[in-house]
Amino acid sequence: MKTKTRSSGRGQSRKSESMHDGNGLQELFEMELKDIYWAEKALTKAIPKMIKKTSSEELASALEEHLLVTENQVRRVEQVFELMDMTPKAKKCEAMDGILKEGEEIMKETEEGMARDAGIISAAQKVEHYEIASYGTLCSFAKTLGMEKGAELLEETLNEEKEADAKLSKIAESSVNEEAMHEESRMAT
Ligand SMILES: [Fe+2]
């Protein structure tokens, strides 16, 4: 079946942001939204496990704060589904599943301390970068699809992910990495 052109889609009246018209970009948008919905929900379970394993109070409190932010992001994704008159539905995100498994591996293979914290930060930043890529794409799709409100919500989350990423870099670079290096040298002697 031939999909409608972008210009004809834009010309349609929009009482809600629902456009179940078989538009290819719309389908891709829905697919990616289900993916990030799964990812965010998985994170609400994974972040508490990371918090338990951290030694740095600064890192623990940054993760605790991001857990609350993430719970709100789950609700925000649900709002985007609702704007399209859709019931929120998750589809397993293989990429996030892999990143989280890698994070678990790091926590298993390191002793409690700053080296483990540096590893947790690296896993958390991979999470953030995946999310930044996903929300960036979703946001741009939403704009093209004429979903102004949806785009706004997605952009809010995108900015939160960028902030979280910057905060993690700051924690790593201001203390954790350096301390991990000294910890390693102590272990070696
Ligand atoms: Fe998130």
PDB file of C-alpha atoms in Angstrom, residues 20-157:
ATOM      1  CA  HIS A  20      -3.187   6.131  12.442  1.00  0.00           C
ATOM      2  CA  ASP A  21      -2.969   6.449   8.706  1.00  0.00           C
ATOM      3  CA  GLY A  22      -0.251   3.916   7.930  1.00  0.00           C
ATOM      4  CA  ASN A  23       2.298   6.698   7.465  1.00  0.00           C
ATOM      5  CA  GLY A  24       5.771   5.100   7.460  1.00  0.00           C
ATOM      6  CA  LEU A  25       7.332   7.651   9.773  1.00  0.00           C
ATOM      7  CA  GLN A  26       4.380   7.394  12.127  1.00  0.00           C
ATOM      8  CA  GLU A  27       4.857   3.626  12.347  1.00  0.00           C
ATOM      9  CA  LEU A  28       8.559   4.022  12.977  1.00  0.00           C
ATOM     10  CA  PHE A  29       7.826   6.633  15.643  1.00  0.00           C
ATOM     11  CA  GLU A  30       5.434   4.265  17.432  1.00  0.00           C
ATOM     12  CA  MET A  31       7.981   1.460  17.252  1.00  0.00           C
ATOM     13  CA  GLU A  32      10.711   3.612  18.759  1.00  0.00           C
ATOM     14  CA  LEU A  33       8.357   4.934  21.422  1.00  0.00           C
ATOM     15  CA  LYS A  34       7.579   1.356  22.510  1.00  0.00           C
ATOM     16  CA  ASP A  35      11.315   0.677  22.590  1.00  0.00           C
ATOM     17  CA  ILE A  36      12.146   3.642  24.830  1.00  0.00           C
ATOM     18  CA  TYR A  37       9.126   2.847  27.024  1.00  0.00           C
ATOM     19  CA  TRP A  38      10.605  -0.597  27.663  1.00  0.00           C
ATOM     20  CA  ALA A  39      14.037   0.944  28.248  1.00  0.00           C
ATOM     21  CA  GLU A  40      12.793   3.508  30.775  1.00  0.00           C
ATOM     22  CA  LYS A  41      10.823   0.902  32.688  1.00  0.00           C
ATOM     23  CA  ALA A  42      13.867  -1.395  32.750  1.00  0.00           C
ATOM     24  CA  LEU A  43      15.902   1.494  34.139  1.00  0.00           C
ATOM     25  CA  THR A  44      13.545   2.012  37.059  1.00  0.00           C
ATOM     26  CA  LYS A  45      14.556  -1.525  38.098  1.00  0.00           C
ATOM     27  CA  ALA A  46      18.240  -1.304  37.163  1.00  0.00           C
ATOM     28  CA  ILE A  47      19.140   2.033  38.785  1.00  0.00           C
ATOM     29  CA  PRO A  48      18.324   0.867  42.360  1.00  0.00           C
ATOM     30  CA  LYS A  49      20.710  -2.084  41.827  1.00  0.00           C
ATOM     31  CA  MET A  50      23.434   0.350  40.767  1.00  0.00           C
ATOM     32  CA  ILE A  51      22.776   2.574  43.806  1.00  0.00           C
ATOM     33  CA  LYS A  52      23.255  -0.398  46.149  1.00  0.00           C
ATOM     34  CA  LYS A  53      26.692  -1.082  44.686  1.00  0.00           C
ATOM     35  CA  THR A  54      28.123   2.443  44.792  1.00  0.00           C
ATOM     36  CA  SER A  55      30.640   3.700  47.353  1.00  0.00           C
ATOM     37  CA  SER A  56      30.627   7.392  46.447  1.00  0.00           C
ATOM     38  CA  GLU A  57      27.847   9.314  48.149  1.00  0.00           C
ATOM     39  CA  GLU A  58      27.869  11.849  45.368  1.00  0.00           C
ATOM     40  CA  LEU A  59      27.292   9.120  42.783  1.00  0.00           C
ATOM     41  CA  ALA A  60      24.609   7.444  44.887  1.00  0.00           C
ATOM     42  CA  SER A  61      22.694  10.695  45.267  1.00  0.00           C
ATOM     43  CA  ALA A  62      23.015  11.517  41.557  1.00  0.00           C
ATOM     44  CA  LEU A  63      21.610   8.071  40.739  1.00  0.00           C
ATOM     45  CA  GLU A  64      18.846   8.452  43.309  1.00  0.00           C
ATOM     46  CA  GLU A  65      17.875  11.745  41.758  1.00  0.00           C
ATOM     47  CA  HIS A  66      17.954  10.215  38.287  1.00  0.00           C
ATOM     48  CA  LEU A  67      15.735   7.369  39.452  1.00  0.00           C
ATOM     49  CA  LEU A  68      13.005   9.887  40.321  1.00  0.00           C
ATOM     50  CA  VAL A  69      13.576  11.654  37.003  1.00  0.00           C
ATOM     51  CA  THR A  70      13.311   8.300  35.195  1.00  0.00           C
ATOM     52  CA  GLU A  71      10.028   7.428  36.910  1.00  0.00           C
ATOM     53  CA  ASN A  72       8.680  10.732  35.652  1.00  0.00           C
ATOM     54  CA  GLN A  73      10.041  10.012  32.175  1.00  0.00           C
ATOM     55  CA  VAL A  74       8.058   6.750  32.111  1.00  0.00           C
ATOM     56  CA  ARG A  75       4.927   8.802  32.743  1.00  0.00           C
ATOM     57  CA  ARG A  76       5.952  11.279  30.069  1.00  0.00           C
ATOM     58  CA  VAL A  77       6.271   8.504  27.467  1.00  0.00           C
ATOM     59  CA  GLU A  78       2.807   7.321  28.534  1.00  0.00           C
ATOM     60  CA  GLN A  79       1.512  10.831  27.926  1.00  0.00           C
ATOM     61  CA  VAL A  80       2.913  10.755  24.392  1.00  0.00           C
ATOM     62  CA  PHE A  81       1.069   7.460  23.756  1.00  0.00           C
ATOM     63  CA  GLU A  82      -2.089   9.050  25.136  1.00  0.00           C
ATOM     64  CA  LEU A  83      -1.724  12.043  22.843  1.00  0.00           C
ATOM     65  CA  MET A  84      -1.963   9.569  19.967  1.00  0.00           C
ATOM     66  CA  ASP A  85      -4.962   7.819  21.557  1.00  0.00           C
ATOM     67  CA  MET A  86      -2.825   4.742  22.092  1.00  0.00           C
ATOM     68  CA  THR A  87      -2.498   2.483  25.100  1.00  0.00           C
ATOM     69  CA  PRO A  88       1.138   2.569  26.258  1.00  0.00           C
ATOM     70  CA  LYS A  89       2.873  -0.585  25.136  1.00  0.00           C
ATOM     71  CA  ALA A  90       6.482  -1.659  25.662  1.00  0.00           C
ATOM     72  CA  LYS A  91       8.634  -3.575  23.210  1.00  0.00           C
ATOM     73  CA  LYS A  92      11.868  -5.096  24.461  1.00  0.00           C
ATOM     74  CA  CYS A  93      14.807  -2.843  23.690  1.00  0.00           C
ATOM     75  CA  GLU A  94      17.677  -5.208  22.913  1.00  0.00           C
ATOM     76  CA  ALA A  95      20.228  -2.391  23.017  1.00  0.00           C
ATOM     77  CA  MET A  96      19.261  -1.217  26.505  1.00  0.00           C
ATOM     78  CA  ASP A  97      19.045  -4.820  27.675  1.00  0.00           C
ATOM     79  CA  GLY A  98      22.629  -5.313  26.468  1.00  0.00           C
ATOM     80  CA  ILE A  99      23.920  -2.118  28.068  1.00  0.00           C
ATOM     81  CA  LEU A 100      22.329  -3.073  31.379  1.00  0.00           C
ATOM     82  CA  LYS A 101      23.749  -6.603  31.204  1.00  0.00           C
ATOM     83  CA  GLU A 102      27.189  -5.149  30.620  1.00  0.00           C
ATOM     84  CA  GLY A 103      26.690  -2.906  33.650  1.00  0.00           C
ATOM     85  CA  GLU A 104      25.782  -5.920  35.777  1.00  0.00           C
ATOM     86  CA  GLU A 105      28.897  -7.686  34.572  1.00  0.00           C
ATOM     87  CA  ILE A 106      31.067  -4.727  35.591  1.00  0.00           C
ATOM     88  CA  MET A 107      29.497  -4.734  39.058  1.00  0.00           C
ATOM     89  CA  LYS A 108      30.099  -8.466  39.393  1.00  0.00           C
ATOM     90  CA  GLU A 109      33.693  -8.315  38.260  1.00  0.00           C
ATOM     91  CA  THR A 110      34.802  -5.401  40.456  1.00  0.00           C
ATOM     92  CA  GLU A 111      35.309  -5.126  44.184  1.00  0.00           C
ATOM     93  CA  GLU A 112      33.398  -2.499  46.108  1.00  0.00           C
ATOM     94  CA  GLY A 113      35.163   0.839  45.764  1.00  0.00           C
ATOM     95  CA  MET A 114      35.987   3.646  43.386  1.00  0.00           C
ATOM     96  CA  ALA A 115      36.982   1.415  40.467  1.00  0.00           C
ATOM     97  CA  ARG A 116      33.542  -0.153  40.617  1.00  0.00           C
ATOM     98  CA  ASP A 117      32.024   3.319  40.837  1.00  0.00           C
ATOM     99  CA  ALA A 118      33.957   4.378  37.742  1.00  0.00           C
ATOM    100  CA  GLY A 119      32.542   1.280  36.005  1.00  0.00           C
ATOM    101  CA  ILE A 120      29.002   2.104  37.143  1.00  0.00           C
ATOM    102  CA  ILE A 121      29.413   5.624  35.760  1.00  0.00           C
ATOM    103  CA  SER A 122      30.617   4.230  32.437  1.00  0.00           C
ATOM    104  CA  ALA A 123      27.566   1.954  32.213  1.00  0.00           C
ATOM    105  CA  ALA A 124      25.221   4.767  33.245  1.00  0.00           C
ATOM    106  CA  GLN A 125      26.699   7.062  30.614  1.00  0.00           C
ATOM    107  CA  LYS A 126      26.201   4.427  27.925  1.00  0.00           C
ATOM    108  CA  VAL A 127      22.568   4.333  29.046  1.00  0.00           C
ATOM    109  CA  GLU A 128      22.329   8.116  28.803  1.00  0.00           C
ATOM    110  CA  HIS A 129      23.905   8.217  25.362  1.00  0.00           C
ATOM    111  CA  TYR A 130      21.501   5.611  24.051  1.00  0.00           C
ATOM    112  CA  GLU A 131      18.629   7.614  25.472  1.00  0.00           C
ATOM    113  CA  ILE A 132      19.950  10.882  24.053  1.00  0.00           C
ATOM    114  CA  ALA A 133      20.093   9.274  20.599  1.00  0.00           C
ATOM    115  CA  SER A 134      16.597   7.801  20.982  1.00  0.00           C
ATOM    116  CA  TYR A 135      14.918  10.923  22.310  1.00  0.00           C
ATOM    117  CA  GLY A 136      16.708  13.078  19.745  1.00  0.00           C
ATOM    118  CA  THR A 137      15.264  10.920  16.969  1.00  0.00           C
ATOM    119  CA  LEU A 138      11.820  10.697  18.567  1.00  0.00           C
ATOM    120  CA  CYS A 139      11.726  14.431  19.013  1.00  0.00           C
ATOM    121  CA  SER A 140      12.633  15.099  15.423  1.00  0.00           C
ATOM    122  CA  PHE A 141      10.100  12.508  14.178  1.00  0.00           C
ATOM    123  CA  ALA A 142       7.407  14.093  16.356  1.00  0.00           C
ATOM    124  CA  LYS A 143       8.143  17.527  14.896  1.00  0.00           C
ATOM    125  CA  THR A 144       7.963  16.211  11.335  1.00  0.00           C
ATOM    126  CA  LEU A 145       4.700  14.442  12.155  1.00  0.00           C
ATOM    127  CA  GLY A 146       3.244  17.683  13.451  1.00  0.00           C
ATOM    128  CA  MET A 147       2.994  16.416  17.032  1.00  0.00           C
ATOM    129  CA  GLU A 148       3.900  19.633  18.769  1.00  0.00           C
ATOM    130  CA  LYS A 149       2.920  18.622  22.280  1.00  0.00           C
ATOM    131  CA  GLY A 150       4.559  15.228  21.936  1.00  0.00           C
ATOM    132  CA  ALA A 151       7.751  16.855  20.676  1.00  0.00           C
ATOM    133  CA  GLU A 152       7.761  19.190  23.673  1.00  0.00           C
ATOM    134  CA  LEU A 153       7.451  16.322  26.124  1.00  0.00           C
ATOM    135  CA  LEU A 154      10.182  14.349  24.386  1.00  0.00           C
ATOM    136  CA  GLU A 155      12.459  17.350  24.335  1.00  0.00           C
ATOM    137  CA  GLU A 156      12.014  17.826  28.074  1.00  0.00           C
ATOM    138  CA  THR A 157      13.235  14.283  28.616  1.00  0.00           C
TER     139      THR A 157
END
